[in-house]
């Protein structure tokens, strides 16, 4: 009887240890941001979407500011797609900062531009939704 009680206690303790260890491991894994993925998505970046290419460029500005530019080049050469406003937002991976929208303004040449400010240095992820297609672009703010 004593052996059975020891066996049940040992198995319960091992299961608990695995559950806690797994939860901690997955929690730490989920909070890690990818290592400097800005190198993989240097700007200007081109994304191939249905009907053409979306070009995105992010440039740092003074006082932790930035400017993001978006332009769609249609495969058929039409300019109708330049009227579609890209929905741009940004977040900092691994931080609970939420997602901040970046207001975009259309310019006469069909380019959309938005300006904003990084609240801190580090890796930021921009999400650009254009004509129901979503692309992501990472940028390191200094």
Short mmCIF file of N, CA and C in Angstrom, two decimals:
data_model
loop_
_atom_site.label_atom_id
_atom_site.label_comp_id
_atom_site.label_asym_id
_atom_site.label_seq_id
_atom_site.Cartn_x
_atom_site.Cartn_y
_atom_site.Cartn_z
N UNK A 1 0.82 -1.18 0.00
CA UNK A 1 0.00 0.00 0.00
C UNK A 1 0.87 1.26 0.00
N UNK A 2 1.93 1.21 0.79
CA UNK A 2 2.84 2.34 0.89
C UNK A 2 3.52 2.59 -0.45
N UNK A 3 3.85 1.52 -1.19
CA UNK A 3 4.51 1.65 -2.50
C UNK A 3 3.58 2.30 -3.52
N UNK A 4 2.29 1.94 -3.47
CA UNK A 4 1.32 2.52 -4.39
C UNK A 4 1.17 4.02 -4.13
N UNK A 5 1.12 4.41 -2.87
CA UNK A 5 0.99 5.81 -2.51
C UNK A 5 2.22 6.59 -2.99
N UNK A 6 3.40 6.03 -2.83
CA UNK A 6 4.63 6.66 -3.28
C UNK A 6 4.61 6.82 -4.81
N UNK A 7 4.17 5.76 -5.51
CA UNK A 7 4.11 5.78 -6.97
C UNK A 7 3.12 6.85 -7.45
N UNK A 8 1.95 6.94 -6.86
CA UNK A 8 0.96 7.95 -7.25
C UNK A 8 1.50 9.35 -6.99
N UNK A 9 2.15 9.54 -5.84
CA UNK A 9 2.72 10.85 -5.51
C UNK A 9 3.84 11.21 -6.48
N UNK A 10 4.68 10.27 -6.83
CA UNK A 10 5.80 10.53 -7.75
C UNK A 10 5.28 10.89 -9.14
N UNK A 11 4.29 10.15 -9.63
CA UNK A 11 3.73 10.42 -10.96
C UNK A 11 3.05 11.78 -10.97
N UNK A 12 2.29 12.11 -9.93
CA UNK A 12 1.62 13.42 -9.85
C UNK A 12 2.64 14.55 -9.83
N UNK A 13 3.71 14.39 -9.08
CA UNK A 13 4.75 15.41 -9.01
C UNK A 13 5.43 15.59 -10.36
N UNK A 14 5.73 14.51 -11.06
CA UNK A 14 6.35 14.61 -12.39
C UNK A 14 5.43 15.30 -13.38
N UNK A 15 4.16 14.95 -13.38
CA UNK A 15 3.21 15.59 -14.30
C UNK A 15 3.10 17.09 -14.01
N UNK A 16 3.06 17.44 -12.75
CA UNK A 16 3.00 18.85 -12.38
C UNK A 16 4.27 19.58 -12.83
N UNK A 17 5.42 18.96 -12.64
CA UNK A 17 6.68 19.57 -13.05
C UNK A 17 6.73 19.77 -14.56
N UNK A 18 6.27 18.78 -15.33
CA UNK A 18 6.23 18.91 -16.79
C UNK A 18 5.26 20.01 -17.22
N UNK A 19 4.12 20.09 -16.59
CA UNK A 19 3.13 21.11 -16.94
C UNK A 19 3.66 22.51 -16.66
N UNK A 20 4.25 22.71 -15.50
CA UNK A 20 4.80 24.02 -15.15
C UNK A 20 5.97 24.36 -16.06
N UNK A 21 6.86 23.41 -16.27
CA UNK A 21 8.02 23.64 -17.15
C UNK A 21 7.59 23.96 -18.57
N UNK A 22 6.62 23.22 -19.08
CA UNK A 22 6.13 23.48 -20.44
C UNK A 22 5.49 24.84 -20.57
N UNK A 23 4.69 25.22 -19.57
CA UNK A 23 4.05 26.53 -19.60
C UNK A 23 5.09 27.65 -19.56
N UNK A 24 6.10 27.51 -18.72
CA UNK A 24 7.16 28.52 -18.65
C UNK A 24 7.93 28.60 -19.96
N UNK A 25 8.27 27.44 -20.52
CA UNK A 25 9.01 27.42 -21.78
C UNK A 25 8.22 28.09 -22.90
N UNK A 26 6.96 27.72 -23.04
CA UNK A 26 6.14 28.30 -24.11
C UNK A 26 5.89 29.77 -23.87
N UNK A 27 5.75 30.18 -22.63
CA UNK A 27 5.58 31.59 -22.31
C UNK A 27 6.80 32.41 -22.69
N UNK A 28 7.98 31.93 -22.35
CA UNK A 28 9.21 32.64 -22.71
C UNK A 28 9.42 32.63 -24.22
N UNK A 29 9.11 31.52 -24.85
CA UNK A 29 9.27 31.41 -26.29
C UNK A 29 8.35 32.39 -27.01
N UNK A 30 7.13 32.54 -26.52
CA UNK A 30 6.14 33.41 -27.15
C UNK A 30 6.48 34.88 -26.97
N UNK A 31 7.18 35.26 -25.91
CA UNK A 31 7.50 36.66 -25.66
C UNK A 31 8.79 37.11 -26.30
N UNK A 32 9.53 36.21 -26.91
CA UNK A 32 10.77 36.61 -27.54
C UNK A 32 10.48 37.19 -28.91
N UNK A 33 11.11 38.31 -29.21
CA UNK A 33 10.94 38.89 -30.53
C UNK A 33 11.99 38.29 -31.45
N UNK A 34 11.70 38.19 -32.73
CA UNK A 34 12.67 37.63 -33.65
C UNK A 34 13.94 38.47 -33.69
N UNK A 35 15.05 37.82 -33.87
CA UNK A 35 16.33 38.51 -33.86
C UNK A 35 16.48 39.37 -35.10
N UNK A 36 16.53 40.64 -34.92
CA UNK A 36 16.80 41.63 -35.95
C UNK A 36 16.34 41.23 -37.33
N UNK A 37 15.03 41.06 -37.48
CA UNK A 37 14.51 40.67 -38.79
C UNK A 37 14.48 41.84 -39.75
N UNK A 38 14.92 43.03 -39.31
CA UNK A 38 14.99 44.17 -40.20
C UNK A 38 15.92 43.89 -41.37
N UNK A 39 16.95 43.08 -41.13
CA UNK A 39 17.88 42.75 -42.20
C UNK A 39 17.17 41.95 -43.30
N UNK A 40 16.17 41.16 -42.93
CA UNK A 40 15.46 40.35 -43.91
C UNK A 40 14.45 41.18 -44.68
N UNK A 41 14.03 42.31 -44.13
CA UNK A 41 13.04 43.14 -44.81
C UNK A 41 13.54 44.57 -44.90
N UNK A 42 14.67 44.73 -45.53
CA UNK A 42 15.22 46.08 -45.69
C UNK A 42 14.29 46.89 -46.58
N UNK A 43 14.25 48.18 -46.32
CA UNK A 43 13.39 49.04 -47.11
C UNK A 43 14.21 49.79 -48.14
N UNK A 44 13.64 50.12 -49.28
CA UNK A 44 12.27 49.82 -49.62
C UNK A 44 12.06 48.33 -49.87
N UNK A 45 10.91 47.84 -49.43
CA UNK A 45 10.55 46.44 -49.60
C UNK A 45 9.41 46.35 -50.62
N UNK A 46 9.44 45.31 -51.43
CA UNK A 46 8.42 45.10 -52.44
C UNK A 46 7.67 43.82 -52.12
N UNK A 47 6.34 43.92 -52.10
CA UNK A 47 5.48 42.77 -51.84
C UNK A 47 4.64 42.50 -53.08
N UNK A 48 4.66 41.27 -53.55
CA UNK A 48 3.88 40.88 -54.72
C UNK A 48 2.48 40.52 -54.28
N UNK A 49 1.51 41.34 -54.70
CA UNK A 49 0.11 41.12 -54.37
C UNK A 49 -0.66 40.83 -55.64
N UNK A 50 -1.90 40.44 -55.49
CA UNK A 50 -2.74 40.19 -56.66
C UNK A 50 -2.86 41.48 -57.46
N UNK A 51 -2.45 41.44 -58.71
CA UNK A 51 -2.59 42.60 -59.59
C UNK A 51 -1.42 43.55 -59.62
N UNK A 52 -0.36 43.29 -58.86
CA UNK A 52 0.78 44.19 -58.91
C UNK A 52 1.71 44.07 -57.74
N UNK A 53 2.47 45.14 -57.50
CA UNK A 53 3.47 45.16 -56.44
C UNK A 53 3.24 46.36 -55.52
N UNK A 54 3.33 46.09 -54.23
CA UNK A 54 3.22 47.14 -53.23
C UNK A 54 4.62 47.43 -52.71
N UNK A 55 5.06 48.68 -52.86
CA UNK A 55 6.38 49.08 -52.37
C UNK A 55 6.19 49.88 -51.09
N UNK A 56 6.94 49.49 -50.05
CA UNK A 56 6.88 50.16 -48.76
C UNK A 56 8.29 50.63 -48.39
N UNK A 57 8.38 51.86 -47.93
CA UNK A 57 9.66 52.41 -47.48
C UNK A 57 9.45 53.09 -46.13
N UNK A 58 10.30 52.80 -45.18
CA UNK A 58 10.25 53.43 -43.86
C UNK A 58 11.57 54.15 -43.65
N UNK A 59 11.48 55.42 -43.33
CA UNK A 59 12.69 56.22 -43.10
C UNK A 59 12.62 56.85 -41.71
N UNK A 60 13.72 56.78 -40.99
CA UNK A 60 13.80 57.43 -39.68
C UNK A 60 13.85 58.94 -39.86
N UNK A 61 13.28 59.65 -38.91
CA UNK A 61 13.31 61.11 -38.90
C UNK A 61 13.86 61.57 -37.55
N UNK A 62 13.92 62.87 -37.36
CA UNK A 62 14.45 63.43 -36.11
C UNK A 62 13.51 63.13 -34.95
N UNK A 63 14.08 63.16 -33.75
CA UNK A 63 13.32 63.01 -32.50
C UNK A 63 12.47 61.74 -32.46
N UNK A 64 13.06 60.62 -32.83
CA UNK A 64 12.39 59.31 -32.80
C UNK A 64 11.21 59.22 -33.76
N UNK A 65 11.21 60.06 -34.76
CA UNK A 65 10.12 60.03 -35.74
C UNK A 65 10.43 59.10 -36.90
N UNK A 66 9.41 58.88 -37.72
CA UNK A 66 9.58 58.08 -38.94
C UNK A 66 8.58 58.55 -39.99
N UNK A 67 8.87 58.20 -41.22
CA UNK A 67 7.93 58.40 -42.32
C UNK A 67 7.82 57.08 -43.06
N UNK A 68 6.60 56.68 -43.33
CA UNK A 68 6.36 55.46 -44.11
C UNK A 68 5.69 55.87 -45.41
N UNK A 69 6.17 55.29 -46.50
CA UNK A 69 5.63 55.58 -47.83
C UNK A 69 5.16 54.27 -48.46
N UNK A 70 4.01 54.32 -49.10
CA UNK A 70 3.46 53.15 -49.78
C UNK A 70 3.03 53.54 -51.18
N UNK A 71 3.34 52.68 -52.14
CA UNK A 71 2.92 52.92 -53.52
C UNK A 71 2.66 51.57 -54.17
N UNK A 72 1.53 51.48 -54.87
CA UNK A 72 1.16 50.25 -55.57
C UNK A 72 1.39 50.45 -57.06
N UNK A 73 2.12 49.51 -57.65
CA UNK A 73 2.35 49.52 -59.09
C UNK A 73 1.54 48.39 -59.70
N UNK A 74 0.51 48.76 -60.45
CA UNK A 74 -0.39 47.78 -61.04
C UNK A 74 0.27 47.07 -62.21
N UNK A 75 -0.02 45.76 -62.33
CA UNK A 75 0.53 44.99 -63.46
C UNK A 75 0.05 45.53 -64.80
N UNK A 76 -1.19 46.04 -64.84
CA UNK A 76 -1.73 46.52 -66.11
C UNK A 76 -1.49 48.02 -66.34
N UNK A 77 -0.79 48.67 -65.41
CA UNK A 77 -0.45 50.07 -65.58
C UNK A 77 -1.55 51.04 -65.17
N UNK A 78 -2.69 50.55 -64.69
CA UNK A 78 -3.77 51.46 -64.31
C UNK A 78 -3.40 52.19 -63.02
N UNK A 79 -4.00 53.36 -62.86
CA UNK A 79 -3.73 54.16 -61.67
C UNK A 79 -4.89 54.12 -60.67
N UNK A 80 -5.93 53.32 -60.95
CA UNK A 80 -7.07 53.23 -60.04
C UNK A 80 -6.65 52.75 -58.66
N UNK A 81 -5.69 51.87 -58.60
CA UNK A 81 -5.28 51.30 -57.32
C UNK A 81 -4.63 52.34 -56.40
N UNK A 82 -4.17 53.46 -56.95
CA UNK A 82 -3.55 54.48 -56.11
C UNK A 82 -4.59 55.18 -55.24
N UNK A 83 -5.90 54.97 -55.52
CA UNK A 83 -6.95 55.57 -54.70
C UNK A 83 -7.25 54.73 -53.46
N UNK A 84 -6.72 53.50 -53.41
CA UNK A 84 -6.97 52.61 -52.27
C UNK A 84 -6.02 53.00 -51.14
N UNK A 85 -6.59 53.40 -50.01
CA UNK A 85 -5.75 53.82 -48.88
C UNK A 85 -5.23 52.62 -48.12
N UNK A 86 -3.93 52.53 -47.93
CA UNK A 86 -3.38 51.45 -47.10
C UNK A 86 -3.71 51.72 -45.63
N UNK A 87 -4.10 50.67 -44.93
CA UNK A 87 -4.35 50.76 -43.49
C UNK A 87 -3.06 50.33 -42.80
N UNK A 88 -2.39 51.25 -42.13
CA UNK A 88 -1.09 51.00 -41.53
C UNK A 88 -1.18 51.12 -40.01
N UNK A 89 -0.61 50.14 -39.34
CA UNK A 89 -0.51 50.19 -37.88
C UNK A 89 0.83 49.58 -37.48
N UNK A 90 1.21 49.83 -36.23
CA UNK A 90 2.51 49.35 -35.77
C UNK A 90 2.40 48.87 -34.33
N UNK A 91 3.29 47.93 -34.00
CA UNK A 91 3.37 47.41 -32.64
C UNK A 91 4.81 47.00 -32.38
N UNK A 92 5.12 46.82 -31.12
CA UNK A 92 6.46 46.38 -30.74
C UNK A 92 6.36 44.93 -30.27
N UNK A 93 6.89 43.99 -31.06
CA UNK A 93 6.80 42.57 -30.68
C UNK A 93 7.42 42.31 -29.31
N UNK A 94 6.73 41.48 -28.54
CA UNK A 94 7.23 41.12 -27.23
C UNK A 94 6.86 42.09 -26.12
N UNK A 95 6.15 43.14 -26.46
CA UNK A 95 5.70 44.12 -25.48
C UNK A 95 4.18 44.24 -25.55
N UNK A 96 3.56 44.50 -24.45
CA UNK A 96 2.10 44.68 -24.44
C UNK A 96 1.75 46.15 -24.63
N UNK A 97 2.11 46.67 -25.80
CA UNK A 97 1.90 48.09 -26.07
C UNK A 97 0.67 48.33 -26.95
N UNK A 98 0.06 47.27 -27.42
CA UNK A 98 -1.07 47.45 -28.32
C UNK A 98 -0.60 47.80 -29.72
N UNK A 99 -1.55 48.12 -30.56
CA UNK A 99 -1.27 48.46 -31.96
C UNK A 99 -1.65 49.91 -32.17
N UNK A 100 -0.73 50.70 -32.71
CA UNK A 100 -0.96 52.13 -32.97
C UNK A 100 -1.20 52.37 -34.45
N UNK A 101 -2.30 53.04 -34.79
CA UNK A 101 -2.55 53.35 -36.21
C UNK A 101 -1.61 54.45 -36.70
N UNK A 102 -1.29 54.39 -37.98
CA UNK A 102 -0.48 55.42 -38.62
C UNK A 102 -1.36 56.05 -39.71
N UNK A 103 -1.83 57.30 -39.51
CA UNK A 103 -2.67 57.95 -40.52
C UNK A 103 -1.88 58.15 -41.82
N UNK A 104 -2.52 57.85 -42.94
CA UNK A 104 -1.87 57.96 -44.25
C UNK A 104 -2.56 59.04 -45.06
N UNK A 105 -1.77 59.80 -45.84
CA UNK A 105 -2.30 60.85 -46.71
C UNK A 105 -1.85 60.57 -48.13
N UNK A 106 -2.78 60.73 -49.08
CA UNK A 106 -2.47 60.49 -50.49
C UNK A 106 -1.83 61.74 -51.10
N UNK A 107 -0.82 61.52 -51.93
CA UNK A 107 -0.14 62.60 -52.64
C UNK A 107 -0.45 62.50 -54.13
N UNK A 108 -0.23 63.57 -54.85
CA UNK A 108 -0.61 63.67 -56.26
C UNK A 108 0.01 62.56 -57.12
N UNK A 109 1.19 62.07 -56.76
CA UNK A 109 1.84 61.04 -57.56
C UNK A 109 1.31 59.63 -57.26
N UNK A 110 0.28 59.51 -56.41
CA UNK A 110 -0.29 58.21 -56.08
C UNK A 110 0.38 57.53 -54.90
N UNK A 111 1.36 58.20 -54.31
CA UNK A 111 2.04 57.67 -53.13
C UNK A 111 1.25 58.03 -51.88
N UNK A 112 1.19 57.10 -50.94
CA UNK A 112 0.57 57.36 -49.63
C UNK A 112 1.70 57.51 -48.62
N UNK A 113 1.63 58.56 -47.78
CA UNK A 113 2.67 58.80 -46.79
C UNK A 113 2.04 58.99 -45.42
N UNK A 114 2.74 58.48 -44.42
CA UNK A 114 2.30 58.65 -43.03
C UNK A 114 3.51 58.94 -42.16
N UNK A 115 3.25 59.67 -41.10
CA UNK A 115 4.33 60.01 -40.17
C UNK A 115 3.91 59.64 -38.76
N UNK A 116 4.91 59.31 -37.97
CA UNK A 116 4.64 58.96 -36.58
C UNK A 116 5.90 59.05 -35.76
N UNK A 117 5.80 58.55 -34.53
CA UNK A 117 6.92 58.61 -33.62
C UNK A 117 7.03 57.28 -32.89
N UNK A 118 8.25 56.79 -32.75
CA UNK A 118 8.51 55.59 -31.95
C UNK A 118 8.57 55.99 -30.49
N UNK A 119 7.85 55.29 -29.63
CA UNK A 119 7.88 55.63 -28.21
C UNK A 119 9.17 55.16 -27.54
N UNK A 120 9.87 54.23 -28.19
CA UNK A 120 11.15 53.76 -27.66
C UNK A 120 11.92 53.07 -28.78
N UNK A 121 13.21 52.94 -28.60
CA UNK A 121 14.04 52.26 -29.59
C UNK A 121 13.82 50.76 -29.53
N UNK A 122 14.13 50.08 -30.62
CA UNK A 122 13.99 48.63 -30.68
C UNK A 122 13.25 48.21 -31.94
N UNK A 123 12.85 46.97 -31.96
CA UNK A 123 12.19 46.41 -33.14
C UNK A 123 10.70 46.73 -33.13
N UNK A 124 10.22 47.26 -34.24
CA UNK A 124 8.81 47.56 -34.44
C UNK A 124 8.30 46.79 -35.64
N UNK A 125 7.07 46.35 -35.59
CA UNK A 125 6.47 45.62 -36.70
C UNK A 125 5.31 46.44 -37.25
N UNK A 126 5.42 46.78 -38.53
CA UNK A 126 4.36 47.50 -39.23
C UNK A 126 3.46 46.49 -39.93
N UNK A 127 2.15 46.69 -39.82
CA UNK A 127 1.18 45.86 -40.55
C UNK A 127 0.51 46.78 -41.55
N UNK A 128 0.58 46.40 -42.82
CA UNK A 128 -0.01 47.19 -43.89
C UNK A 128 -1.09 46.33 -44.54
N UNK A 129 -2.33 46.82 -44.48
CA UNK A 129 -3.44 46.14 -45.14
C UNK A 129 -3.79 46.97 -46.37
N UNK A 130 -3.67 46.34 -47.54
CA UNK A 130 -3.93 47.03 -48.80
C UNK A 130 -4.87 46.16 -49.63
N UNK A 131 -6.05 46.67 -49.91
CA UNK A 131 -7.03 45.97 -50.74
C UNK A 131 -7.25 44.52 -50.24
N UNK A 132 -7.49 44.39 -48.93
CA UNK A 132 -7.77 43.11 -48.26
C UNK A 132 -6.59 42.15 -48.23
N UNK A 133 -5.40 42.62 -48.51
CA UNK A 133 -4.20 41.79 -48.37
C UNK A 133 -3.31 42.43 -47.30
N UNK A 134 -2.71 41.58 -46.47
CA UNK A 134 -1.92 42.06 -45.34
C UNK A 134 -0.46 41.67 -45.50
N UNK A 135 0.42 42.64 -45.29
CA UNK A 135 1.86 42.38 -45.27
C UNK A 135 2.42 42.97 -43.98
N UNK A 136 3.56 42.43 -43.55
CA UNK A 136 4.23 42.91 -42.34
C UNK A 136 5.65 43.31 -42.71
N UNK A 137 6.12 44.35 -42.04
CA UNK A 137 7.47 44.84 -42.27
C UNK A 137 8.06 45.23 -40.93
N UNK A 138 9.22 44.68 -40.61
CA UNK A 138 9.90 45.00 -39.35
C UNK A 138 10.90 46.13 -39.57
N UNK A 139 11.05 46.96 -38.55
CA UNK A 139 11.96 48.10 -38.62
C UNK A 139 12.59 48.28 -37.25
N UNK A 140 13.88 48.55 -37.22
CA UNK A 140 14.59 48.81 -35.96
C UNK A 140 14.69 50.32 -35.75
N UNK A 141 14.05 50.78 -34.69
CA UNK A 141 14.13 52.21 -34.33
C UNK A 141 15.32 52.41 -33.41
N UNK A 142 16.07 53.42 -33.65
CA UNK A 142 17.27 53.68 -32.84
C UNK A 142 17.02 54.82 -31.89
#
